[in-house]
Amino acid sequence: MWDWLRTNLGLKIIALLLALLLWAHVTTERRYEWEFDLPLQLSEAGNDLVLASNPPQAVKVRLRGTGKKLLRLRFGHPFVHYWARDVERGENVLPITPEQLDLVADPEVEVAGVIEPTRMRLTFDRVASKVLPVVASTAGEPARGRLVVGRATAEPAEVTLRGPEGIVRVVPRLETEPVSIEGLSGPETMTASVLPPRGRGFQIEPESVLVHIVIEAERQQQFDSIPVGLVHGRNLEGLVSPSTINLLVSGPESQMATLVADMISVFIDVSDLEPGEYVLPARIDLPPGIALVRADPKVFSVALRRQGRAR
C-alpha cells in the first residue's frame, strides 16, 4: 500500500524541500508590519542647548518591511534615532512620530507607527563649562604592614567640565572612579576615568587622569610620660592622677621618623563640670596620618575645686 511512497523516495524528499524553500522565499518577500521594542537614542539639540534630563530608554513601534528584513531585525540589535528639533531652554513636551524616528539598521525597513510612548518630557539647558578640582578615589587596603601616606592625588589636579549650566554651576568637584590599592606594597601610579555628575549631557576634558598613591612600611613607636593637661572653665582648678600617659602609636615610616612628643597633645576637657571628683578619659590628638595603638592608662582621676579654696 505504501509502495508509491517508497518509490523514488529521494526525489520526493528533494521536491518537498524545494517546495518548502520556495514557500519560505515567497512568504518572506511579502511586506509585513511587526511590533518591536527598540532602544531610543536622541540627537543633540543644537542652538547651544544640551539635554539635561533622561529620555525614555525604549519606544514600541511598528516596523514595515519584508519578512526577511524583519526576521533579521529580530535577531539583530536595531535602535531608533530621534531628532529633537525646535526645542527651547527648559522643559519641552515633544511628540514621538514616525517622521522623527530613523531606524538605524536597514534603510529598506521603515517606521510605520509609534505605539508608546507617543510623547516625552525633556529638559534642555544652556551649555556651560567650569574648571574643577579632581579628588582621587581608592578602594581596598594595601599589603599587611603597609600604609597609605596622606591622600591619593590626581594629575592633572583639575579638569574642565562641560554640560547643562544649572548643574555645572553648583558642582564643587569631581571624583575619579575608585582605583584598587588592594595588596599594594609600594608607591603606584594608575590611570583612572573622571566620573561625571549624575545626569547626562556632560563632557570632561581630559576624560582620565593619573592617580598617584604613596605607600610605605608601617612603623610603631612608644612615647612615655606624655603630660596630661586640663581644659577647665573659669574659677576652677584641678588635679589629674596620674599626670602623664604612655602611648604606642603607628604611622608611615617617613612620618614616624620626624614624630616627636611635642607634636602629641593629651588633655581632659572639664569645662562643663562642677567642682568634685571624677574618673574621666583623656582626648589624644595626633598628627594626621598617625594612629593610636595603645594608651596606658585609659582613664584618670580628676579633682576639681574653686580657685582660692584651701586643699
PDB file of C-alpha atoms in Angstrom:
ATOM      1  CA  MET A   1       0.000   0.000   0.000  1.00  0.00           C
ATOM      2  CA  TRP A   2       2.912   2.331   0.728  1.00  0.00           C
ATOM      3  CA  ASP A   3       4.908   1.317  -2.361  1.00  0.00           C
ATOM      4  CA  TRP A   4       4.119   4.667  -4.029  1.00  0.00           C
ATOM      5  CA  LEU A   5       5.777   6.471  -1.128  1.00  0.00           C
ATOM      6  CA  ARG A   6       8.927   4.383  -1.234  1.00  0.00           C
ATOM      7  CA  THR A   7       9.262   4.717  -4.998  1.00  0.00           C
ATOM      8  CA  ASN A   8      11.814   7.468  -5.825  1.00  0.00           C
ATOM      9  CA  LEU A   9      11.827   8.485  -2.150  1.00  0.00           C
ATOM     10  CA  GLY A  10      14.960  10.615  -2.560  1.00  0.00           C
ATOM     11  CA  LEU A  11      13.444  12.628  -5.371  1.00  0.00           C
ATOM     12  CA  LYS A  12      10.252  13.118  -3.381  1.00  0.00           C
ATOM     13  CA  ILE A  13      12.220  14.451  -0.383  1.00  0.00           C
ATOM     14  CA  ILE A  14      14.184  16.835  -2.602  1.00  0.00           C
ATOM     15  CA  ALA A  15      10.979  18.058  -4.204  1.00  0.00           C
ATOM     16  CA  LEU A  16       9.413  18.631  -0.788  1.00  0.00           C
ATOM     17  CA  LEU A  17      12.432  20.611   0.394  1.00  0.00           C
ATOM     18  CA  LEU A  18      12.411  22.720  -2.754  1.00  0.00           C
ATOM     19  CA  ALA A  19       8.715  23.398  -2.276  1.00  0.00           C
ATOM     20  CA  LEU A  20       9.312  24.455   1.324  1.00  0.00           C
ATOM     21  CA  LEU A  21      12.168  26.734   0.267  1.00  0.00           C
ATOM     22  CA  LEU A  22      10.020  28.300  -2.435  1.00  0.00           C
ATOM     23  CA  TRP A  23       7.185  28.814   0.046  1.00  0.00           C
ATOM     24  CA  ALA A  24       9.565  30.385   2.577  1.00  0.00           C
ATOM     25  CA  HIS A  25      11.030  32.671  -0.088  1.00  0.00           C
ATOM     26  CA  VAL A  26       7.625  33.838  -1.300  1.00  0.00           C
ATOM     27  CA  THR A  27       6.351  34.281   2.253  1.00  0.00           C
ATOM     28  CA  THR A  28       9.350  36.262   3.476  1.00  0.00           C
ATOM     29  CA  GLU A  29       9.322  38.510   0.416  1.00  0.00           C
ATOM     30  CA  ARG A  30       5.901  39.777   1.341  1.00  0.00           C
ATOM     31  CA  ARG A  31       5.674  43.009   3.304  1.00  0.00           C
ATOM     32  CA  TYR A  32       4.513  42.909   6.915  1.00  0.00           C
ATOM     33  CA  GLU A  33       4.144  45.175   9.914  1.00  0.00           C
ATOM     34  CA  TRP A  34       5.623  43.829  13.151  1.00  0.00           C
ATOM     35  CA  GLU A  35       5.870  45.360  16.609  1.00  0.00           C
ATOM     36  CA  PHE A  36       9.312  45.972  18.117  1.00  0.00           C
ATOM     37  CA  ASP A  37      10.560  47.392  21.416  1.00  0.00           C
ATOM     38  CA  LEU A  38      13.644  49.337  20.342  1.00  0.00           C
ATOM     39  CA  PRO A  39      16.258  51.371  22.244  1.00  0.00           C
ATOM     40  CA  LEU A  40      15.849  55.124  21.729  1.00  0.00           C
ATOM     41  CA  GLN A  41      18.772  57.444  21.040  1.00  0.00           C
ATOM     42  CA  LEU A  42      18.475  61.221  20.953  1.00  0.00           C
ATOM     43  CA  SER A  43      20.267  63.704  18.720  1.00  0.00           C
ATOM     44  CA  GLU A  44      21.925  66.826  20.111  1.00  0.00           C
ATOM     45  CA  ALA A  45      19.547  69.760  20.316  1.00  0.00           C
ATOM     46  CA  GLY A  46      21.871  72.328  18.782  1.00  0.00           C
ATOM     47  CA  ASN A  47      21.391  76.058  19.380  1.00  0.00           C
ATOM     48  CA  ASP A  48      23.921  75.860  22.248  1.00  0.00           C
ATOM     49  CA  LEU A  49      21.493  73.686  24.220  1.00  0.00           C
ATOM     50  CA  VAL A  50      22.173  70.320  25.820  1.00  0.00           C
ATOM     51  CA  LEU A  51      19.794  67.664  27.113  1.00  0.00           C
ATOM     52  CA  ALA A  52      19.642  67.801  30.919  1.00  0.00           C
ATOM     53  CA  SER A  53      17.118  65.006  31.615  1.00  0.00           C
ATOM     54  CA  ASN A  54      16.850  61.357  30.683  1.00  0.00           C
ATOM     55  CA  PRO A  55      14.665  60.388  27.709  1.00  0.00           C
ATOM     56  CA  PRO A  56      12.727  57.097  27.565  1.00  0.00           C
ATOM     57  CA  GLN A  57      15.078  54.164  27.213  1.00  0.00           C
ATOM     58  CA  ALA A  58      12.934  52.446  24.592  1.00  0.00           C
ATOM     59  CA  VAL A  59       9.959  53.002  22.326  1.00  0.00           C
ATOM     60  CA  LYS A  60       7.459  50.463  20.990  1.00  0.00           C
ATOM     61  CA  VAL A  61       6.984  50.879  17.246  1.00  0.00           C
ATOM     62  CA  ARG A  62       5.514  49.139  14.216  1.00  0.00           C
ATOM     63  CA  LEU A  63       8.078  48.430  11.526  1.00  0.00           C
ATOM     64  CA  ARG A  64       7.157  47.777   7.900  1.00  0.00           C
ATOM     65  CA  GLY A  65       9.314  45.656   5.645  1.00  0.00           C
ATOM     66  CA  THR A  66       9.716  42.269   4.037  1.00  0.00           C
ATOM     67  CA  GLY A  67       9.570  39.197   6.207  1.00  0.00           C
ATOM     68  CA  LYS A  68      13.275  38.560   5.606  1.00  0.00           C
ATOM     69  CA  LYS A  69      14.267  42.041   6.725  1.00  0.00           C
ATOM     70  CA  LEU A  70      12.069  41.922   9.811  1.00  0.00           C
ATOM     71  CA  LEU A  71      13.371  38.485  10.783  1.00  0.00           C
ATOM     72  CA  ARG A  72      16.926  39.790  10.601  1.00  0.00           C
ATOM     73  CA  LEU A  73      15.979  42.648  12.905  1.00  0.00           C
ATOM     74  CA  ARG A  74      14.529  40.187  15.430  1.00  0.00           C
ATOM     75  CA  PHE A  75      17.969  38.650  15.828  1.00  0.00           C
ATOM     76  CA  GLY A  76      19.989  41.852  15.473  1.00  0.00           C
ATOM     77  CA  HIS A  77      20.495  44.928  17.638  1.00  0.00           C
ATOM     78  CA  PRO A  78      18.452  47.673  15.968  1.00  0.00           C
ATOM     79  CA  PHE A  79      17.613  51.016  17.568  1.00  0.00           C
ATOM     80  CA  VAL A  80      15.783  54.171  16.573  1.00  0.00           C
ATOM     81  CA  HIS A  81      17.229  57.662  16.491  1.00  0.00           C
ATOM     82  CA  TYR A  82      15.066  60.643  17.481  1.00  0.00           C
ATOM     83  CA  TRP A  83      15.749  64.084  16.060  1.00  0.00           C
ATOM     84  CA  ALA A  84      14.945  66.751  18.668  1.00  0.00           C
ATOM     85  CA  ARG A  85      14.062  69.830  16.645  1.00  0.00           C
ATOM     86  CA  ASP A  86      12.865  73.301  17.650  1.00  0.00           C
ATOM     87  CA  VAL A  87      13.489  72.823  21.367  1.00  0.00           C
ATOM     88  CA  GLU A  88      13.836  75.639  23.898  1.00  0.00           C
ATOM     89  CA  ARG A  89      15.656  76.042  27.184  1.00  0.00           C
ATOM     90  CA  GLY A  90      13.615  74.450  29.976  1.00  0.00           C
ATOM     91  CA  GLU A  91      11.010  71.705  29.801  1.00  0.00           C
ATOM     92  CA  ASN A  92       9.762  70.617  26.389  1.00  0.00           C
ATOM     93  CA  VAL A  93       6.918  68.217  25.582  1.00  0.00           C
ATOM     94  CA  LEU A  94       7.946  66.521  22.341  1.00  0.00           C
ATOM     95  CA  PRO A  95       5.785  64.244  20.179  1.00  0.00           C
ATOM     96  CA  ILE A  96       7.225  60.935  19.035  1.00  0.00           C
ATOM     97  CA  THR A  97       6.124  60.339  15.452  1.00  0.00           C
ATOM     98  CA  PRO A  98       7.397  58.068  12.671  1.00  0.00           C
ATOM     99  CA  GLU A  99       8.726  61.142  10.838  1.00  0.00           C
ATOM    100  CA  GLN A 100      11.072  61.939  13.741  1.00  0.00           C
ATOM    101  CA  LEU A 101      12.435  58.418  14.077  1.00  0.00           C
ATOM    102  CA  ASP A 102      15.199  56.914  11.978  1.00  0.00           C
ATOM    103  CA  LEU A 103      15.716  53.163  12.157  1.00  0.00           C
ATOM    104  CA  VAL A 104      19.455  52.605  12.433  1.00  0.00           C
ATOM    105  CA  ALA A 105      19.608  49.121  10.952  1.00  0.00           C
ATOM    106  CA  ASP A 106      18.179  48.743   7.453  1.00  0.00           C
ATOM    107  CA  PRO A 107      17.104  51.562   5.105  1.00  0.00           C
ATOM    108  CA  GLU A 108      14.551  49.226   3.480  1.00  0.00           C
ATOM    109  CA  VAL A 109      12.615  48.896   6.745  1.00  0.00           C
ATOM    110  CA  GLU A 110      10.534  51.908   7.772  1.00  0.00           C
ATOM    111  CA  VAL A 111       8.831  53.028  10.960  1.00  0.00           C
ATOM    112  CA  ALA A 112       5.122  52.668  10.192  1.00  0.00           C
ATOM    113  CA  GLY A 113       3.769  53.820  13.547  1.00  0.00           C
ATOM    114  CA  VAL A 114       4.528  54.610  17.178  1.00  0.00           C
ATOM    115  CA  ILE A 115       2.641  52.650  19.848  1.00  0.00           C
ATOM    116  CA  GLU A 116       4.113  54.019  23.088  1.00  0.00           C
ATOM    117  CA  PRO A 117       5.198  56.439  24.329  1.00  0.00           C
ATOM    118  CA  THR A 118       3.801  58.941  21.866  1.00  0.00           C
ATOM    119  CA  ARG A 119       5.400  61.933  23.597  1.00  0.00           C
ATOM    120  CA  MET A 120       8.105  62.691  26.146  1.00  0.00           C
ATOM    121  CA  ARG A 121       9.037  65.480  28.559  1.00  0.00           C
ATOM    122  CA  LEU A 122      12.639  66.586  28.187  1.00  0.00           C
ATOM    123  CA  THR A 123      14.582  69.407  29.807  1.00  0.00           C
ATOM    124  CA  PHE A 124      17.229  71.322  27.884  1.00  0.00           C
ATOM    125  CA  ASP A 125      19.708  73.811  29.297  1.00  0.00           C
ATOM    126  CA  ARG A 126      22.413  76.138  28.074  1.00  0.00           C
ATOM    127  CA  VAL A 127      25.894  74.689  27.762  1.00  0.00           C
ATOM    128  CA  ALA A 128      28.395  75.899  30.364  1.00  0.00           C
ATOM    129  CA  SER A 129      31.945  74.927  31.282  1.00  0.00           C
ATOM    130  CA  LYS A 130      33.886  75.097  34.536  1.00  0.00           C
ATOM    131  CA  VAL A 131      37.350  74.110  35.770  1.00  0.00           C
ATOM    132  CA  LEU A 132      37.020  71.791  38.776  1.00  0.00           C
ATOM    133  CA  PRO A 133      39.413  70.039  41.161  1.00  0.00           C
ATOM    134  CA  VAL A 134      39.675  66.257  40.923  1.00  0.00           C
ATOM    135  CA  VAL A 135      39.554  64.054  44.029  1.00  0.00           C
ATOM    136  CA  ALA A 136      41.314  60.710  43.569  1.00  0.00           C
ATOM    137  CA  SER A 137      39.277  57.811  44.954  1.00  0.00           C
ATOM    138  CA  THR A 138      40.724  54.477  46.119  1.00  0.00           C
ATOM    139  CA  ALA A 139      39.305  51.119  47.194  1.00  0.00           C
ATOM    140  CA  GLY A 140      40.764  48.281  49.225  1.00  0.00           C
ATOM    141  CA  GLU A 141      43.693  48.038  51.644  1.00  0.00           C
ATOM    142  CA  PRO A 142      47.448  47.835  50.996  1.00  0.00           C
ATOM    143  CA  ALA A 143      49.511  44.792  51.937  1.00  0.00           C
ATOM    144  CA  ARG A 144      49.840  43.818  55.590  1.00  0.00           C
ATOM    145  CA  GLY A 145      52.274  46.091  57.396  1.00  0.00           C
ATOM    146  CA  ARG A 146      51.899  48.860  54.785  1.00  0.00           C
ATOM    147  CA  LEU A 147      50.094  52.204  54.992  1.00  0.00           C
ATOM    148  CA  VAL A 148      48.885  54.856  52.553  1.00  0.00           C
ATOM    149  CA  VAL A 149      50.684  58.161  53.161  1.00  0.00           C
ATOM    150  CA  GLY A 150      48.229  61.065  53.007  1.00  0.00           C
ATOM    151  CA  ARG A 151      45.656  61.018  50.221  1.00  0.00           C
ATOM    152  CA  ALA A 152      45.961  59.782  46.678  1.00  0.00           C
ATOM    153  CA  THR A 153      46.472  62.686  44.268  1.00  0.00           C
ATOM    154  CA  ALA A 154      45.322  63.287  40.693  1.00  0.00           C
ATOM    155  CA  GLU A 155      47.457  64.575  37.812  1.00  0.00           C
ATOM    156  CA  PRO A 156      46.299  66.922  36.434  1.00  0.00           C
ATOM    157  CA  ALA A 157      44.673  68.185  39.605  1.00  0.00           C
ATOM    158  CA  GLU A 158      41.925  69.986  37.638  1.00  0.00           C
ATOM    159  CA  VAL A 159      39.722  69.167  34.650  1.00  0.00           C
ATOM    160  CA  THR A 160      37.133  71.059  32.615  1.00  0.00           C
ATOM    161  CA  LEU A 161      33.503  70.004  32.949  1.00  0.00           C
ATOM    162  CA  ARG A 162      31.108  70.939  30.147  1.00  0.00           C
ATOM    163  CA  GLY A 163      27.357  70.354  30.339  1.00  0.00           C
ATOM    164  CA  PRO A 164      23.977  71.731  31.477  1.00  0.00           C
ATOM    165  CA  GLU A 165      24.545  75.139  33.071  1.00  0.00           C
ATOM    166  CA  GLY A 166      22.206  74.567  36.031  1.00  0.00           C
ATOM    167  CA  ILE A 167      24.229  71.555  37.181  1.00  0.00           C
ATOM    168  CA  VAL A 168      27.719  72.664  36.162  1.00  0.00           C
ATOM    169  CA  ARG A 169      27.330  75.870  38.156  1.00  0.00           C
ATOM    170  CA  VAL A 170      26.798  74.061  41.500  1.00  0.00           C
ATOM    171  CA  VAL A 171      29.220  71.122  41.168  1.00  0.00           C
ATOM    172  CA  PRO A 172      32.150  71.757  43.582  1.00  0.00           C
ATOM    173  CA  ARG A 173      34.467  68.936  42.493  1.00  0.00           C
ATOM    174  CA  LEU A 174      34.720  65.707  40.511  1.00  0.00           C
ATOM    175  CA  GLU A 175      35.946  62.285  41.615  1.00  0.00           C
ATOM    176  CA  THR A 176      37.774  59.534  39.804  1.00  0.00           C
ATOM    177  CA  GLU A 177      36.482  56.018  39.572  1.00  0.00           C
ATOM    178  CA  PRO A 178      37.892  54.059  42.551  1.00  0.00           C
ATOM    179  CA  VAL A 179      41.325  52.581  41.857  1.00  0.00           C
ATOM    180  CA  SER A 180      42.197  49.414  43.742  1.00  0.00           C
ATOM    181  CA  ILE A 181      45.113  49.541  46.189  1.00  0.00           C
ATOM    182  CA  GLU A 182      44.375  46.038  47.456  1.00  0.00           C
ATOM    183  CA  GLY A 183      47.617  44.277  48.385  1.00  0.00           C
ATOM    184  CA  LEU A 184      49.959  47.034  47.174  1.00  0.00           C
ATOM    185  CA  SER A 185      53.278  47.304  49.000  1.00  0.00           C
ATOM    186  CA  GLY A 186      54.820  50.421  47.472  1.00  0.00           C
ATOM    187  CA  PRO A 187      54.109  53.622  45.507  1.00  0.00           C
ATOM    188  CA  GLU A 188      51.914  53.224  42.430  1.00  0.00           C
ATOM    189  CA  THR A 189      50.617  55.391  39.593  1.00  0.00           C
ATOM    190  CA  MET A 190      47.441  54.319  37.801  1.00  0.00           C
ATOM    191  CA  THR A 191      45.117  55.778  35.188  1.00  0.00           C
ATOM    192  CA  ALA A 192      41.515  56.421  36.231  1.00  0.00           C
ATOM    193  CA  SER A 193      38.483  57.891  34.496  1.00  0.00           C
ATOM    194  CA  VAL A 194      36.949  61.056  35.932  1.00  0.00           C
ATOM    195  CA  LEU A 195      33.293  60.459  36.811  1.00  0.00           C
ATOM    196  CA  PRO A 196      30.717  62.992  35.548  1.00  0.00           C
ATOM    197  CA  PRO A 197      27.866  64.248  37.736  1.00  0.00           C
ATOM    198  CA  ARG A 198      24.631  62.284  37.743  1.00  0.00           C
ATOM    199  CA  GLY A 199      22.580  63.029  34.678  1.00  0.00           C
ATOM    200  CA  ARG A 200      23.502  63.357  31.028  1.00  0.00           C
ATOM    201  CA  GLY A 201      24.953  65.779  28.544  1.00  0.00           C
ATOM    202  CA  PHE A 202      28.357  66.100  30.245  1.00  0.00           C
ATOM    203  CA  GLN A 203      31.819  66.170  28.718  1.00  0.00           C
ATOM    204  CA  ILE A 204      35.067  66.111  30.705  1.00  0.00           C
ATOM    205  CA  GLU A 205      38.445  67.214  29.395  1.00  0.00           C
ATOM    206  CA  PRO A 206      40.637  65.283  29.935  1.00  0.00           C
ATOM    207  CA  GLU A 207      38.462  62.223  30.491  1.00  0.00           C
ATOM    208  CA  SER A 208      41.082  60.440  32.619  1.00  0.00           C
ATOM    209  CA  VAL A 209      43.897  61.380  34.998  1.00  0.00           C
ATOM    210  CA  LEU A 210      46.894  59.759  36.632  1.00  0.00           C
ATOM    211  CA  VAL A 211      46.355  58.738  40.253  1.00  0.00           C
ATOM    212  CA  HIS A 212      49.463  58.748  42.446  1.00  0.00           C
ATOM    213  CA  ILE A 213      49.428  56.654  45.628  1.00  0.00           C
ATOM    214  CA  VAL A 214      52.278  56.683  48.163  1.00  0.00           C
ATOM    215  CA  ILE A 215      52.524  53.503  50.252  1.00  0.00           C
ATOM    216  CA  GLU A 216      55.169  52.933  52.929  1.00  0.00           C
ATOM    217  CA  ALA A 217      56.032  50.424  55.608  1.00  0.00           C
ATOM    218  CA  GLU A 218      54.166  50.851  58.902  1.00  0.00           C
ATOM    219  CA  ARG A 219      56.259  51.658  61.960  1.00  0.00           C
ATOM    220  CA  GLN A 220      55.329  51.778  65.659  1.00  0.00           C
ATOM    221  CA  GLN A 221      56.862  53.963  68.341  1.00  0.00           C
ATOM    222  CA  GLN A 222      56.438  54.255  72.108  1.00  0.00           C
ATOM    223  CA  PHE A 223      56.128  57.631  73.845  1.00  0.00           C
ATOM    224  CA  ASP A 224      56.231  57.555  77.646  1.00  0.00           C
ATOM    225  CA  SER A 225      55.330  60.179  80.237  1.00  0.00           C
ATOM    226  CA  ILE A 226      53.352  62.494  77.956  1.00  0.00           C
ATOM    227  CA  PRO A 227      51.831  65.236  80.213  1.00  0.00           C
ATOM    228  CA  VAL A 228      48.035  65.207  80.566  1.00  0.00           C
ATOM    229  CA  GLY A 229      46.507  68.696  80.668  1.00  0.00           C
ATOM    230  CA  LEU A 230      43.166  70.023  81.857  1.00  0.00           C
ATOM    231  CA  VAL A 231      40.805  72.279  79.951  1.00  0.00           C
ATOM    232  CA  HIS A 232      38.540  73.835  82.572  1.00  0.00           C
ATOM    233  CA  GLY A 233      36.200  76.763  82.973  1.00  0.00           C
ATOM    234  CA  ARG A 234      36.682  79.981  84.893  1.00  0.00           C
ATOM    235  CA  ASN A 235      37.287  79.923  88.637  1.00  0.00           C
ATOM    236  CA  LEU A 236      38.178  76.226  88.596  1.00  0.00           C
ATOM    237  CA  GLU A 237      41.421  74.407  89.114  1.00  0.00           C
ATOM    238  CA  GLY A 238      42.139  70.732  89.334  1.00  0.00           C
ATOM    239  CA  LEU A 239      44.499  67.839  89.765  1.00  0.00           C
ATOM    240  CA  VAL A 240      44.926  64.857  87.434  1.00  0.00           C
ATOM    241  CA  SER A 241      46.197  61.497  88.639  1.00  0.00           C
ATOM    242  CA  PRO A 242      48.299  60.107  87.156  1.00  0.00           C
ATOM    243  CA  SER A 243      49.598  63.243  85.476  1.00  0.00           C
ATOM    244  CA  THR A 244      51.174  61.509  82.475  1.00  0.00           C
ATOM    245  CA  ILE A 245      50.229  58.881  79.896  1.00  0.00           C
ATOM    246  CA  ASN A 246      52.188  56.284  77.915  1.00  0.00           C
ATOM    247  CA  LEU A 247      51.292  55.943  74.233  1.00  0.00           C
ATOM    248  CA  LEU A 248      52.068  53.453  71.477  1.00  0.00           C
ATOM    249  CA  VAL A 249      51.402  54.971  68.055  1.00  0.00           C
ATOM    250  CA  SER A 250      51.875  53.866  64.452  1.00  0.00           C
ATOM    251  CA  GLY A 251      52.189  55.500  61.069  1.00  0.00           C
ATOM    252  CA  PRO A 252      54.084  55.556  57.775  1.00  0.00           C
ATOM    253  CA  GLU A 253      57.844  55.232  58.152  1.00  0.00           C
ATOM    254  CA  SER A 254      58.630  58.718  56.827  1.00  0.00           C
ATOM    255  CA  GLN A 255      56.228  60.412  59.252  1.00  0.00           C
ATOM    256  CA  MET A 256      57.312  58.352  62.233  1.00  0.00           C
ATOM    257  CA  ALA A 257      60.932  59.363  61.608  1.00  0.00           C
ATOM    258  CA  THR A 258      60.080  63.010  62.332  1.00  0.00           C
ATOM    259  CA  LEU A 259      57.464  62.492  65.065  1.00  0.00           C
ATOM    260  CA  VAL A 260      58.391  63.911  68.489  1.00  0.00           C
ATOM    261  CA  ALA A 261      56.486  64.053  71.786  1.00  0.00           C
ATOM    262  CA  ASP A 262      55.771  67.783  71.446  1.00  0.00           C
ATOM    263  CA  MET A 263      53.603  67.006  68.413  1.00  0.00           C
ATOM    264  CA  ILE A 264      51.193  64.971  70.580  1.00  0.00           C
ATOM    265  CA  SER A 265      48.530  66.670  72.706  1.00  0.00           C
ATOM    266  CA  VAL A 266      46.710  64.916  75.568  1.00  0.00           C
ATOM    267  CA  PHE A 267      44.078  66.693  77.671  1.00  0.00           C
ATOM    268  CA  ILE A 268      40.848  66.228  79.613  1.00  0.00           C
ATOM    269  CA  ASP A 269      38.011  68.683  78.975  1.00  0.00           C
ATOM    270  CA  VAL A 270      36.229  69.527  82.253  1.00  0.00           C
ATOM    271  CA  SER A 271      34.886  72.915  81.186  1.00  0.00           C
ATOM    272  CA  ASP A 272      31.267  71.833  81.691  1.00  0.00           C
ATOM    273  CA  LEU A 273      31.798  70.166  85.078  1.00  0.00           C
ATOM    274  CA  GLU A 274      31.164  71.394  88.608  1.00  0.00           C
ATOM    275  CA  PRO A 275      33.665  71.029  91.489  1.00  0.00           C
ATOM    276  CA  GLY A 276      34.040  67.408  92.567  1.00  0.00           C
ATOM    277  CA  GLU A 277      35.906  64.189  91.867  1.00  0.00           C
ATOM    278  CA  TYR A 278      35.623  62.344  88.557  1.00  0.00           C
ATOM    279  CA  VAL A 279      37.062  59.402  86.616  1.00  0.00           C
ATOM    280  CA  LEU A 280      37.465  60.541  83.001  1.00  0.00           C
ATOM    281  CA  PRO A 281      39.146  59.513  79.745  1.00  0.00           C
ATOM    282  CA  ALA A 282      41.618  61.810  78.008  1.00  0.00           C
ATOM    283  CA  ARG A 283      41.451  63.167  74.482  1.00  0.00           C
ATOM    284  CA  ILE A 284      44.549  62.301  72.465  1.00  0.00           C
ATOM    285  CA  ASP A 285      45.324  64.491  69.440  1.00  0.00           C
ATOM    286  CA  LEU A 286      47.841  63.027  66.991  1.00  0.00           C
ATOM    287  CA  PRO A 287      49.231  64.475  63.744  1.00  0.00           C
ATOM    288  CA  PRO A 288      47.352  63.488  60.551  1.00  0.00           C
ATOM    289  CA  GLY A 289      48.330  60.016  59.387  1.00  0.00           C
ATOM    290  CA  ILE A 290      49.367  58.836  62.861  1.00  0.00           C
ATOM    291  CA  ALA A 291      47.155  56.277  64.634  1.00  0.00           C
ATOM    292  CA  LEU A 292      46.878  55.309  68.288  1.00  0.00           C
ATOM    293  CA  VAL A 293      47.692  51.669  69.030  1.00  0.00           C
ATOM    294  CA  ARG A 294      47.570  51.659  72.822  1.00  0.00           C
ATOM    295  CA  ALA A 295      47.184  54.137  75.699  1.00  0.00           C
ATOM    296  CA  ASP A 296      48.043  53.497  79.353  1.00  0.00           C
ATOM    297  CA  PRO A 297      46.158  54.419  81.460  1.00  0.00           C
ATOM    298  CA  LYS A 298      42.812  54.772  79.703  1.00  0.00           C
ATOM    299  CA  VAL A 299      41.108  56.845  82.441  1.00  0.00           C
ATOM    300  CA  PHE A 300      42.268  59.363  85.052  1.00  0.00           C
ATOM    301  CA  SER A 301      41.153  60.584  88.452  1.00  0.00           C
ATOM    302  CA  VAL A 302      40.304  64.290  88.304  1.00  0.00           C
ATOM    303  CA  ALA A 303      39.655  66.503  91.356  1.00  0.00           C
ATOM    304  CA  LEU A 304      38.121  69.932  90.670  1.00  0.00           C
ATOM    305  CA  ARG A 305      37.704  72.809  93.119  1.00  0.00           C
ATOM    306  CA  ARG A 306      37.024  76.517  93.113  1.00  0.00           C
ATOM    307  CA  GLN A 307      40.072  78.696  92.757  1.00  0.00           C
ATOM    308  CA  GLY A 308      41.325  80.087  96.076  1.00  0.00           C
ATOM    309  CA  ARG A 309      39.815  77.323  98.227  1.00  0.00           C
ATOM    310  CA  ALA A 310      42.201  75.502 100.547  1.00  0.00           C
ATOM    311  CA  ARG A 311      43.038  71.950  99.605  1.00  0.00           C
TER     312      ARG A 311
END
